[in-house]
Structures are given as C-alpha cells and as structure tokens.
mmCIF file with all atom_site columns, C-alpha atoms in Angstrom:
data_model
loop_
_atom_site.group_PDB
_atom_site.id
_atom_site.type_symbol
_atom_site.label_atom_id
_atom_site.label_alt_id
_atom_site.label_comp_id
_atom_site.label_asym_id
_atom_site.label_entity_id
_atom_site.label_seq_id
_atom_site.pdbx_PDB_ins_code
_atom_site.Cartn_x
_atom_site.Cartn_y
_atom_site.Cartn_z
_atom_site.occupancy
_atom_site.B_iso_or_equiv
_atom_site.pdbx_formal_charge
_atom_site.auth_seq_id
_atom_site.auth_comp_id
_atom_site.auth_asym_id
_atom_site.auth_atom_id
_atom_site.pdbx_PDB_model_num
ATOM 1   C CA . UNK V 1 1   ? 191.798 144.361 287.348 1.00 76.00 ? 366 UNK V CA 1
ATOM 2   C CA . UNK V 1 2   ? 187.901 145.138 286.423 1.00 84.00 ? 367 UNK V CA 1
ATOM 3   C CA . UNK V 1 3   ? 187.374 145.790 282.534 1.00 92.00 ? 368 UNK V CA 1
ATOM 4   C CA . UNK V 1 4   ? 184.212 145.491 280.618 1.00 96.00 ? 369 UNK V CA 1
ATOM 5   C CA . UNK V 1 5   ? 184.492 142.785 277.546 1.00 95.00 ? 370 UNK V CA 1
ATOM 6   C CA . UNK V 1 6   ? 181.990 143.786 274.737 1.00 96.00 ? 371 UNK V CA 1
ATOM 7   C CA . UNK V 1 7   ? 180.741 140.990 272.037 1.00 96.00 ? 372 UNK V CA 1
ATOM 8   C CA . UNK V 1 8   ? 178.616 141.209 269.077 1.00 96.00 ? 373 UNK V CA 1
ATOM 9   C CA . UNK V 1 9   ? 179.431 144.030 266.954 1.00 94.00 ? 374 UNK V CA 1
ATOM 10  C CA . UNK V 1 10  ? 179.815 142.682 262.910 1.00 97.00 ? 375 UNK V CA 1
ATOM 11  C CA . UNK V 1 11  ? 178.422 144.105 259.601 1.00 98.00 ? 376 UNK V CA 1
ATOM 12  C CA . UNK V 1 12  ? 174.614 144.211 258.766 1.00 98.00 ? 377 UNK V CA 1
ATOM 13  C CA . UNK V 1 13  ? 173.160 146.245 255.853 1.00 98.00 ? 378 UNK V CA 1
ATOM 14  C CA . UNK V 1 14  ? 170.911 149.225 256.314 1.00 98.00 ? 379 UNK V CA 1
ATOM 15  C CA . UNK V 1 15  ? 167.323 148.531 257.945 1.00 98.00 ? 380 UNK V CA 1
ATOM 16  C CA . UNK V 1 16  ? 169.290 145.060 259.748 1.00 98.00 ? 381 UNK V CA 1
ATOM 17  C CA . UNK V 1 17  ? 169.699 144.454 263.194 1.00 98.00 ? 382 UNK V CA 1
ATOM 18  C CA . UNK V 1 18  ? 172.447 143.753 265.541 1.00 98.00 ? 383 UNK V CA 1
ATOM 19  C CA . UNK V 1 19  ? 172.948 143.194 269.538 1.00 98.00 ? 384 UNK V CA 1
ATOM 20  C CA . UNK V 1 20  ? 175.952 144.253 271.291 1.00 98.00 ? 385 UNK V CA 1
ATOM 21  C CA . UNK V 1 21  ? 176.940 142.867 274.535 1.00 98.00 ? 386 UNK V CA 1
ATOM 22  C CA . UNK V 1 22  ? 179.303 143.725 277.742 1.00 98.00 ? 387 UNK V CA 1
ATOM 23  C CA . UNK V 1 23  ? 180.250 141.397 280.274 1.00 97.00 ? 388 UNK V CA 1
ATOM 24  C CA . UNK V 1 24  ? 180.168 143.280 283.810 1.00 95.00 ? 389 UNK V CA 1
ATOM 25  C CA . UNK V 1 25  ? 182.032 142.882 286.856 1.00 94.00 ? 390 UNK V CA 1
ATOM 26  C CA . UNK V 1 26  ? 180.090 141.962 290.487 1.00 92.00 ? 391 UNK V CA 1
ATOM 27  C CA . UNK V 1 27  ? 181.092 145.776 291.686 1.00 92.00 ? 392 UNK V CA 1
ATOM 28  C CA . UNK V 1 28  ? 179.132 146.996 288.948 1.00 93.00 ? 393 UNK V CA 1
ATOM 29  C CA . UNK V 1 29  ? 175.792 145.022 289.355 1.00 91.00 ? 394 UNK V CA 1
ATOM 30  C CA . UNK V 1 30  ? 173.917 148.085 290.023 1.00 93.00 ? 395 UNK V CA 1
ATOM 31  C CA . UNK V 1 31  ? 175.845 150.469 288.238 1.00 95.00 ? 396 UNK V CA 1
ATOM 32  C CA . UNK V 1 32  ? 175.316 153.601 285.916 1.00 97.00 ? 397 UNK V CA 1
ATOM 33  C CA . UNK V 1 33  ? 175.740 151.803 282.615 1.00 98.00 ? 398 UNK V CA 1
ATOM 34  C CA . UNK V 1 34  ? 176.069 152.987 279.088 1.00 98.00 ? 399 UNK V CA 1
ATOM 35  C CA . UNK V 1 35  ? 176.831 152.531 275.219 1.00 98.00 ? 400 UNK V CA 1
ATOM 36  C CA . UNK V 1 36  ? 178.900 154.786 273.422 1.00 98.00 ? 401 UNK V CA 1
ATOM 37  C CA . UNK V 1 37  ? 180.890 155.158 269.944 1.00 98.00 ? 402 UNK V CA 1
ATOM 38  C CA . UNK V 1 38  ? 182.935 156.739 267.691 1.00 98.00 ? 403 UNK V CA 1
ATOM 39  C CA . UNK V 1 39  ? 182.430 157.085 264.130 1.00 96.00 ? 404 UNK V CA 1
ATOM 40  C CA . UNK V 1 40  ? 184.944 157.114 261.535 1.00 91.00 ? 405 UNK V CA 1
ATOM 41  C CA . UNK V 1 41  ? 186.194 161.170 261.486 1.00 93.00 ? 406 UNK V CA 1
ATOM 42  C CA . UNK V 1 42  ? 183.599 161.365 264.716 1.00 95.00 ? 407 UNK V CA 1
ATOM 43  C CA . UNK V 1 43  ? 184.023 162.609 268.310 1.00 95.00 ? 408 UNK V CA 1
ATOM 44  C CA . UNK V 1 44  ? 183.124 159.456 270.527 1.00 95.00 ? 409 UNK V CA 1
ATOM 45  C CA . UNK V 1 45  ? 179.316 160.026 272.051 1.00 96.00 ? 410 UNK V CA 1
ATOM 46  C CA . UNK V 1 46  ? 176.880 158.111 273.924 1.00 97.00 ? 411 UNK V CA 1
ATOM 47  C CA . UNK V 1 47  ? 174.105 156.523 272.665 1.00 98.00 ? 412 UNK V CA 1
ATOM 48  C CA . UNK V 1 48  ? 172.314 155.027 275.708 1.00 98.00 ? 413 UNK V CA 1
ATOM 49  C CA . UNK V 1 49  ? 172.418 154.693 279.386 1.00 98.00 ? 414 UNK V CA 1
ATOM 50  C CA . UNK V 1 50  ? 170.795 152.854 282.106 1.00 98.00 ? 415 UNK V CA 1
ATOM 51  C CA . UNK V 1 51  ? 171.033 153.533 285.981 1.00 97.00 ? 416 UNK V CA 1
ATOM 52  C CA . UNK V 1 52  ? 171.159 151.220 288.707 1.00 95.00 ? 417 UNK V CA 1
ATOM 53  C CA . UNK V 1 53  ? 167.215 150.896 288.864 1.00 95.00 ? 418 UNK V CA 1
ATOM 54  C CA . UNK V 1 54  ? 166.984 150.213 285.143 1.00 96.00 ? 419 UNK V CA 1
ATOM 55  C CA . UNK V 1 55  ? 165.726 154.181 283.921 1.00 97.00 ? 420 UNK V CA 1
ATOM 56  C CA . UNK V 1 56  ? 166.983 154.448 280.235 1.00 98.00 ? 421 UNK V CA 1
ATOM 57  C CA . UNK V 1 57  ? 168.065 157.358 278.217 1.00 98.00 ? 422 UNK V CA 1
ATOM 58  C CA . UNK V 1 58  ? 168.421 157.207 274.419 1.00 98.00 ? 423 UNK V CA 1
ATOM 59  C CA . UNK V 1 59  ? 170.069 159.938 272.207 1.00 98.00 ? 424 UNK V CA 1
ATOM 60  C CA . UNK V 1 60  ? 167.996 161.194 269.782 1.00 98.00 ? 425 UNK V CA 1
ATOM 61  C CA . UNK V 1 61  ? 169.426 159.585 266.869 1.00 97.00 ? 426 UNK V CA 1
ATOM 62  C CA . UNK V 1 62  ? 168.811 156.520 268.125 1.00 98.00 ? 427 UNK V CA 1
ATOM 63  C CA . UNK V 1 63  ? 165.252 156.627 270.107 1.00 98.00 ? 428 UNK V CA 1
ATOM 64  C CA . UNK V 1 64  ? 162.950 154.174 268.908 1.00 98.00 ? 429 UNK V CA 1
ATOM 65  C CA . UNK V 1 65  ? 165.887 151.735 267.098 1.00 98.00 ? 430 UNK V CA 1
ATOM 66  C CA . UNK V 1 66  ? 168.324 151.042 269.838 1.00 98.00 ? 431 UNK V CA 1
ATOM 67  C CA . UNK V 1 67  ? 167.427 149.315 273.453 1.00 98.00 ? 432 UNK V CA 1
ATOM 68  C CA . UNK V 1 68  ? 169.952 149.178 275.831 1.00 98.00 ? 433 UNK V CA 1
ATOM 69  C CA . UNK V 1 69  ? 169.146 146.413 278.304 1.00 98.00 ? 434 UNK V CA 1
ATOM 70  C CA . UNK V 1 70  ? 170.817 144.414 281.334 1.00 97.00 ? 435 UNK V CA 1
ATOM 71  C CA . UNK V 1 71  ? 170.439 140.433 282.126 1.00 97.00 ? 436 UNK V CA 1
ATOM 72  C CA . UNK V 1 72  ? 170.859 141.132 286.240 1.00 94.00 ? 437 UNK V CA 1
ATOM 73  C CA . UNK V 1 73  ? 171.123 137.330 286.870 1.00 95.00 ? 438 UNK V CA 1
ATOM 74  C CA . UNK V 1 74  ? 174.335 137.009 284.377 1.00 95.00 ? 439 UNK V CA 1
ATOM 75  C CA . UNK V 1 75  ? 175.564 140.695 284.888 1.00 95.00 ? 440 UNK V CA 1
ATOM 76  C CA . UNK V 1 76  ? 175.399 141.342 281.062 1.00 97.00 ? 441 UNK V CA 1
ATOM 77  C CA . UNK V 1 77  ? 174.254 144.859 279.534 1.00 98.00 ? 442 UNK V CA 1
ATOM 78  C CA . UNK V 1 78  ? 172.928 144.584 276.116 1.00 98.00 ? 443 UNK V CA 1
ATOM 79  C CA . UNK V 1 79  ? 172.380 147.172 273.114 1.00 98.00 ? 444 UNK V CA 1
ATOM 80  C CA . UNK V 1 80  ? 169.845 145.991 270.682 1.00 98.00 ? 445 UNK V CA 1
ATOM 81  C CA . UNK V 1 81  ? 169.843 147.943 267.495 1.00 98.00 ? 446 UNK V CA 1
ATOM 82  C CA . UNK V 1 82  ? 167.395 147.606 264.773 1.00 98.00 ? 447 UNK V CA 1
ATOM 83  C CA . UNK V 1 83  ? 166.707 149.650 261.458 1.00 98.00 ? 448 UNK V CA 1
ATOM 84  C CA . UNK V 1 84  ? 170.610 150.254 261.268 1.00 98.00 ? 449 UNK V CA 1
ATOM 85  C CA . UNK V 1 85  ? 171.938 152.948 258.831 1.00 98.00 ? 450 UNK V CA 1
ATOM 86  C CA . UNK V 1 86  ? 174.958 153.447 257.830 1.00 97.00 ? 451 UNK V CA 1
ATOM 87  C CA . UNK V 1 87  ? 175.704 156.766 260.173 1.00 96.00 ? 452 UNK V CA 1
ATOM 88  C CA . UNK V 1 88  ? 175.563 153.857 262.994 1.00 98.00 ? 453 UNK V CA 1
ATOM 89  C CA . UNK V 1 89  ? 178.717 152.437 261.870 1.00 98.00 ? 454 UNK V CA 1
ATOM 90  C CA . UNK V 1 90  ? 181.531 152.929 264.564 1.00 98.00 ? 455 UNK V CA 1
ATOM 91  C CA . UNK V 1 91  ? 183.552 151.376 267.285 1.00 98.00 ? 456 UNK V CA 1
ATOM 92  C CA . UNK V 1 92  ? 181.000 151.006 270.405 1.00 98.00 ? 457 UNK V CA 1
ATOM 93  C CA . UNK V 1 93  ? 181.993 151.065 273.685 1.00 98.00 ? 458 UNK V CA 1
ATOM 94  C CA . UNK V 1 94  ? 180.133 149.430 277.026 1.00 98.00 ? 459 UNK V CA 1
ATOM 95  C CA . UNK V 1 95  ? 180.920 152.155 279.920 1.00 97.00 ? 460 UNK V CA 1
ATOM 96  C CA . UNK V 1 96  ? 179.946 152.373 283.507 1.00 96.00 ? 461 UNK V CA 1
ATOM 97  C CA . UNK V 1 97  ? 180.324 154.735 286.153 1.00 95.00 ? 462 UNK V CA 1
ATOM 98  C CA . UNK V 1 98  ? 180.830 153.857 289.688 1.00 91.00 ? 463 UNK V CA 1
ATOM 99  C CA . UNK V 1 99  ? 177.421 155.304 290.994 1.00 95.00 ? 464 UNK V CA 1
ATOM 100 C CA . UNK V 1 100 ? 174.008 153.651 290.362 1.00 95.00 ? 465 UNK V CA 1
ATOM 101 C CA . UNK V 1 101 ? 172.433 157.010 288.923 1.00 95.00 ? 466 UNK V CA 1
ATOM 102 C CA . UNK V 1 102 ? 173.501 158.189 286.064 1.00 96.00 ? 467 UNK V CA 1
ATOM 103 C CA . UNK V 1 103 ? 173.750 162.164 285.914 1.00 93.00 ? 468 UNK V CA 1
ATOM 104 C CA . UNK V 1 104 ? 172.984 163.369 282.552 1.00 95.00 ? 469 UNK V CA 1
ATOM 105 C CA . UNK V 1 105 ? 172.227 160.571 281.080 1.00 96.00 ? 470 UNK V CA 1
ATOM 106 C CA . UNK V 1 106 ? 173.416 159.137 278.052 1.00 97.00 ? 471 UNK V CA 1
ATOM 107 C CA . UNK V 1 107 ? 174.909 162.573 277.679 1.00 97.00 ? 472 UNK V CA 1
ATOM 108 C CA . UNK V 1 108 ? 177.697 162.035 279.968 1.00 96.00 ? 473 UNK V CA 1
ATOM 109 C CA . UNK V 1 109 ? 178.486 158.376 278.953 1.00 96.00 ? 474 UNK V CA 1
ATOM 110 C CA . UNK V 1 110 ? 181.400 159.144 276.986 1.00 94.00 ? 475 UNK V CA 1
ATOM 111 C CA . UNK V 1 111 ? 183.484 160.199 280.231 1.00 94.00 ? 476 UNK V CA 1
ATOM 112 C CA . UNK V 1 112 ? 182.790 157.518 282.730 1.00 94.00 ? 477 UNK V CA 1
ATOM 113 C CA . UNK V 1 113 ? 185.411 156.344 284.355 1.00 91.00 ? 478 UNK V CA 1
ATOM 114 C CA . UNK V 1 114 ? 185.541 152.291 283.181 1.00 95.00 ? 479 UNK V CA 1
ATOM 115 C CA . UNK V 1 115 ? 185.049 151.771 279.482 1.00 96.00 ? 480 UNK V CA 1
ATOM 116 C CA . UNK V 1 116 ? 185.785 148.637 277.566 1.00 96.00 ? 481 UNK V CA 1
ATOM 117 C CA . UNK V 1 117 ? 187.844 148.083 274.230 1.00 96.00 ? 482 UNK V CA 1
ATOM 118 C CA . UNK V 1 118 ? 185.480 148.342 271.901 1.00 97.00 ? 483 UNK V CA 1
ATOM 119 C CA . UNK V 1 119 ? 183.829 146.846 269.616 1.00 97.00 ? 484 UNK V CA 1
ATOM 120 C CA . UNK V 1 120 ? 183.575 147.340 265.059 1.00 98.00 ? 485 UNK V CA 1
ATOM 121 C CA . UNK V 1 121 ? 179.753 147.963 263.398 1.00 98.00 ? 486 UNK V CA 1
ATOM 122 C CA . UNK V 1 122 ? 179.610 148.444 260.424 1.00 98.00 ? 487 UNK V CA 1
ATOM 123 C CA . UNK V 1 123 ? 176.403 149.083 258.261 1.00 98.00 ? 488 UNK V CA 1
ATOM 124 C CA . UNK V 1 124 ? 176.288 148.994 254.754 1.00 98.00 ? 489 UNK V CA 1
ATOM 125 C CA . UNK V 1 125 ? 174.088 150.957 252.631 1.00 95.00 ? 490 UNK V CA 1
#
C-alpha cells in the first residue's frame, strides 16, 4: 500500500527554523505535491505545493519563510520553514495528487487524494 512518511516536525521558538520531510513512493516521482496543516481549533489548509515540473505555490502567510522543495534522486519533498511564529504551530501533512500539475495550487492541497499521518510543530513564543 503507497503512504507518504513525514519526518522532522519538533518545537523551535519564534524567528527559528525547522525542515519537514516526506518520503515518496516511485508512482509519485513526478507528482502534484504539497504541505498542509491543521492548527489547534483550525480547519486543515495548505501551505505549499509543487507540480511535477517543480512550479511552486506558497500561501500567503507563508511566502517568503517557507520553501517547499523535492530531492528527485531520493524521491523526498521537503518544507523548509524559517522565521517561525507561533500561528505556524500545527500537525503538517505531506500530500500528493495523482497528476503532475497541480490545479489551484496550494489552494487545493488539503483534498488530494494521498496524504500522510502527520507530523507535530510547535513554535513557542
């Protein structure tokens, strides 16, 4: 069964820096990709995306502090996010869609159809 396996997440304190990561499967190598999460009393929304020919969309909360990212070789999608604040803290999820664009952007990332389990940020003030 495919699933996407994310790493990273922790605690940092406000203006820190973390990197998230999501092991892919092969069938996904040049997949819509994307970042969401879900803050504490939140609806879940995403944060990033990246299609299959590496264009990037960012939320505008996030532009200029998060870069989402993918090591091709070692099919590995990365979120690095700087300058944390404390409305970053949530479970984030690694998503992907089946297609290699990625309509809507990082708008639509919350309802693709594989998503991983999760995983905790937290950032302290």
């Amino acid at each position: 069964q495919e699933q996407l396996v994310e790493s990273g997440g922790g605690s940092a304190q406000a203006g820190g820096s973390l990197r998230l990561s999501c092991a892919v499967p092969d069938t996904y190598a040049r997949a819509c990709m994307g970042w969401l999460r879900q803050g504490p009393g939140k609806e879940r929304e995403g944060v990033a995306s990246r299609d299959g020919n590496g264009g990037t969309t960012y939320a505008d909360s996030v532009k200029g502090r998060f870069t989402i990212s993918k090591d091709n070789a070692r099919n590995v999608l990365y979120l690095q996010m700087n300058n944390l604040k404390p409305e970053d803290s949530g479970m984030y999820y690694c998503a992907a869609e089946g297609i290699p664009f990625c309509p809507g952007g990082y708008r639509n990332v919350a309802s693709f159809g594989l998503r991983g389990q999760g995983t905790q940020v937290t950032v302290s003030s």
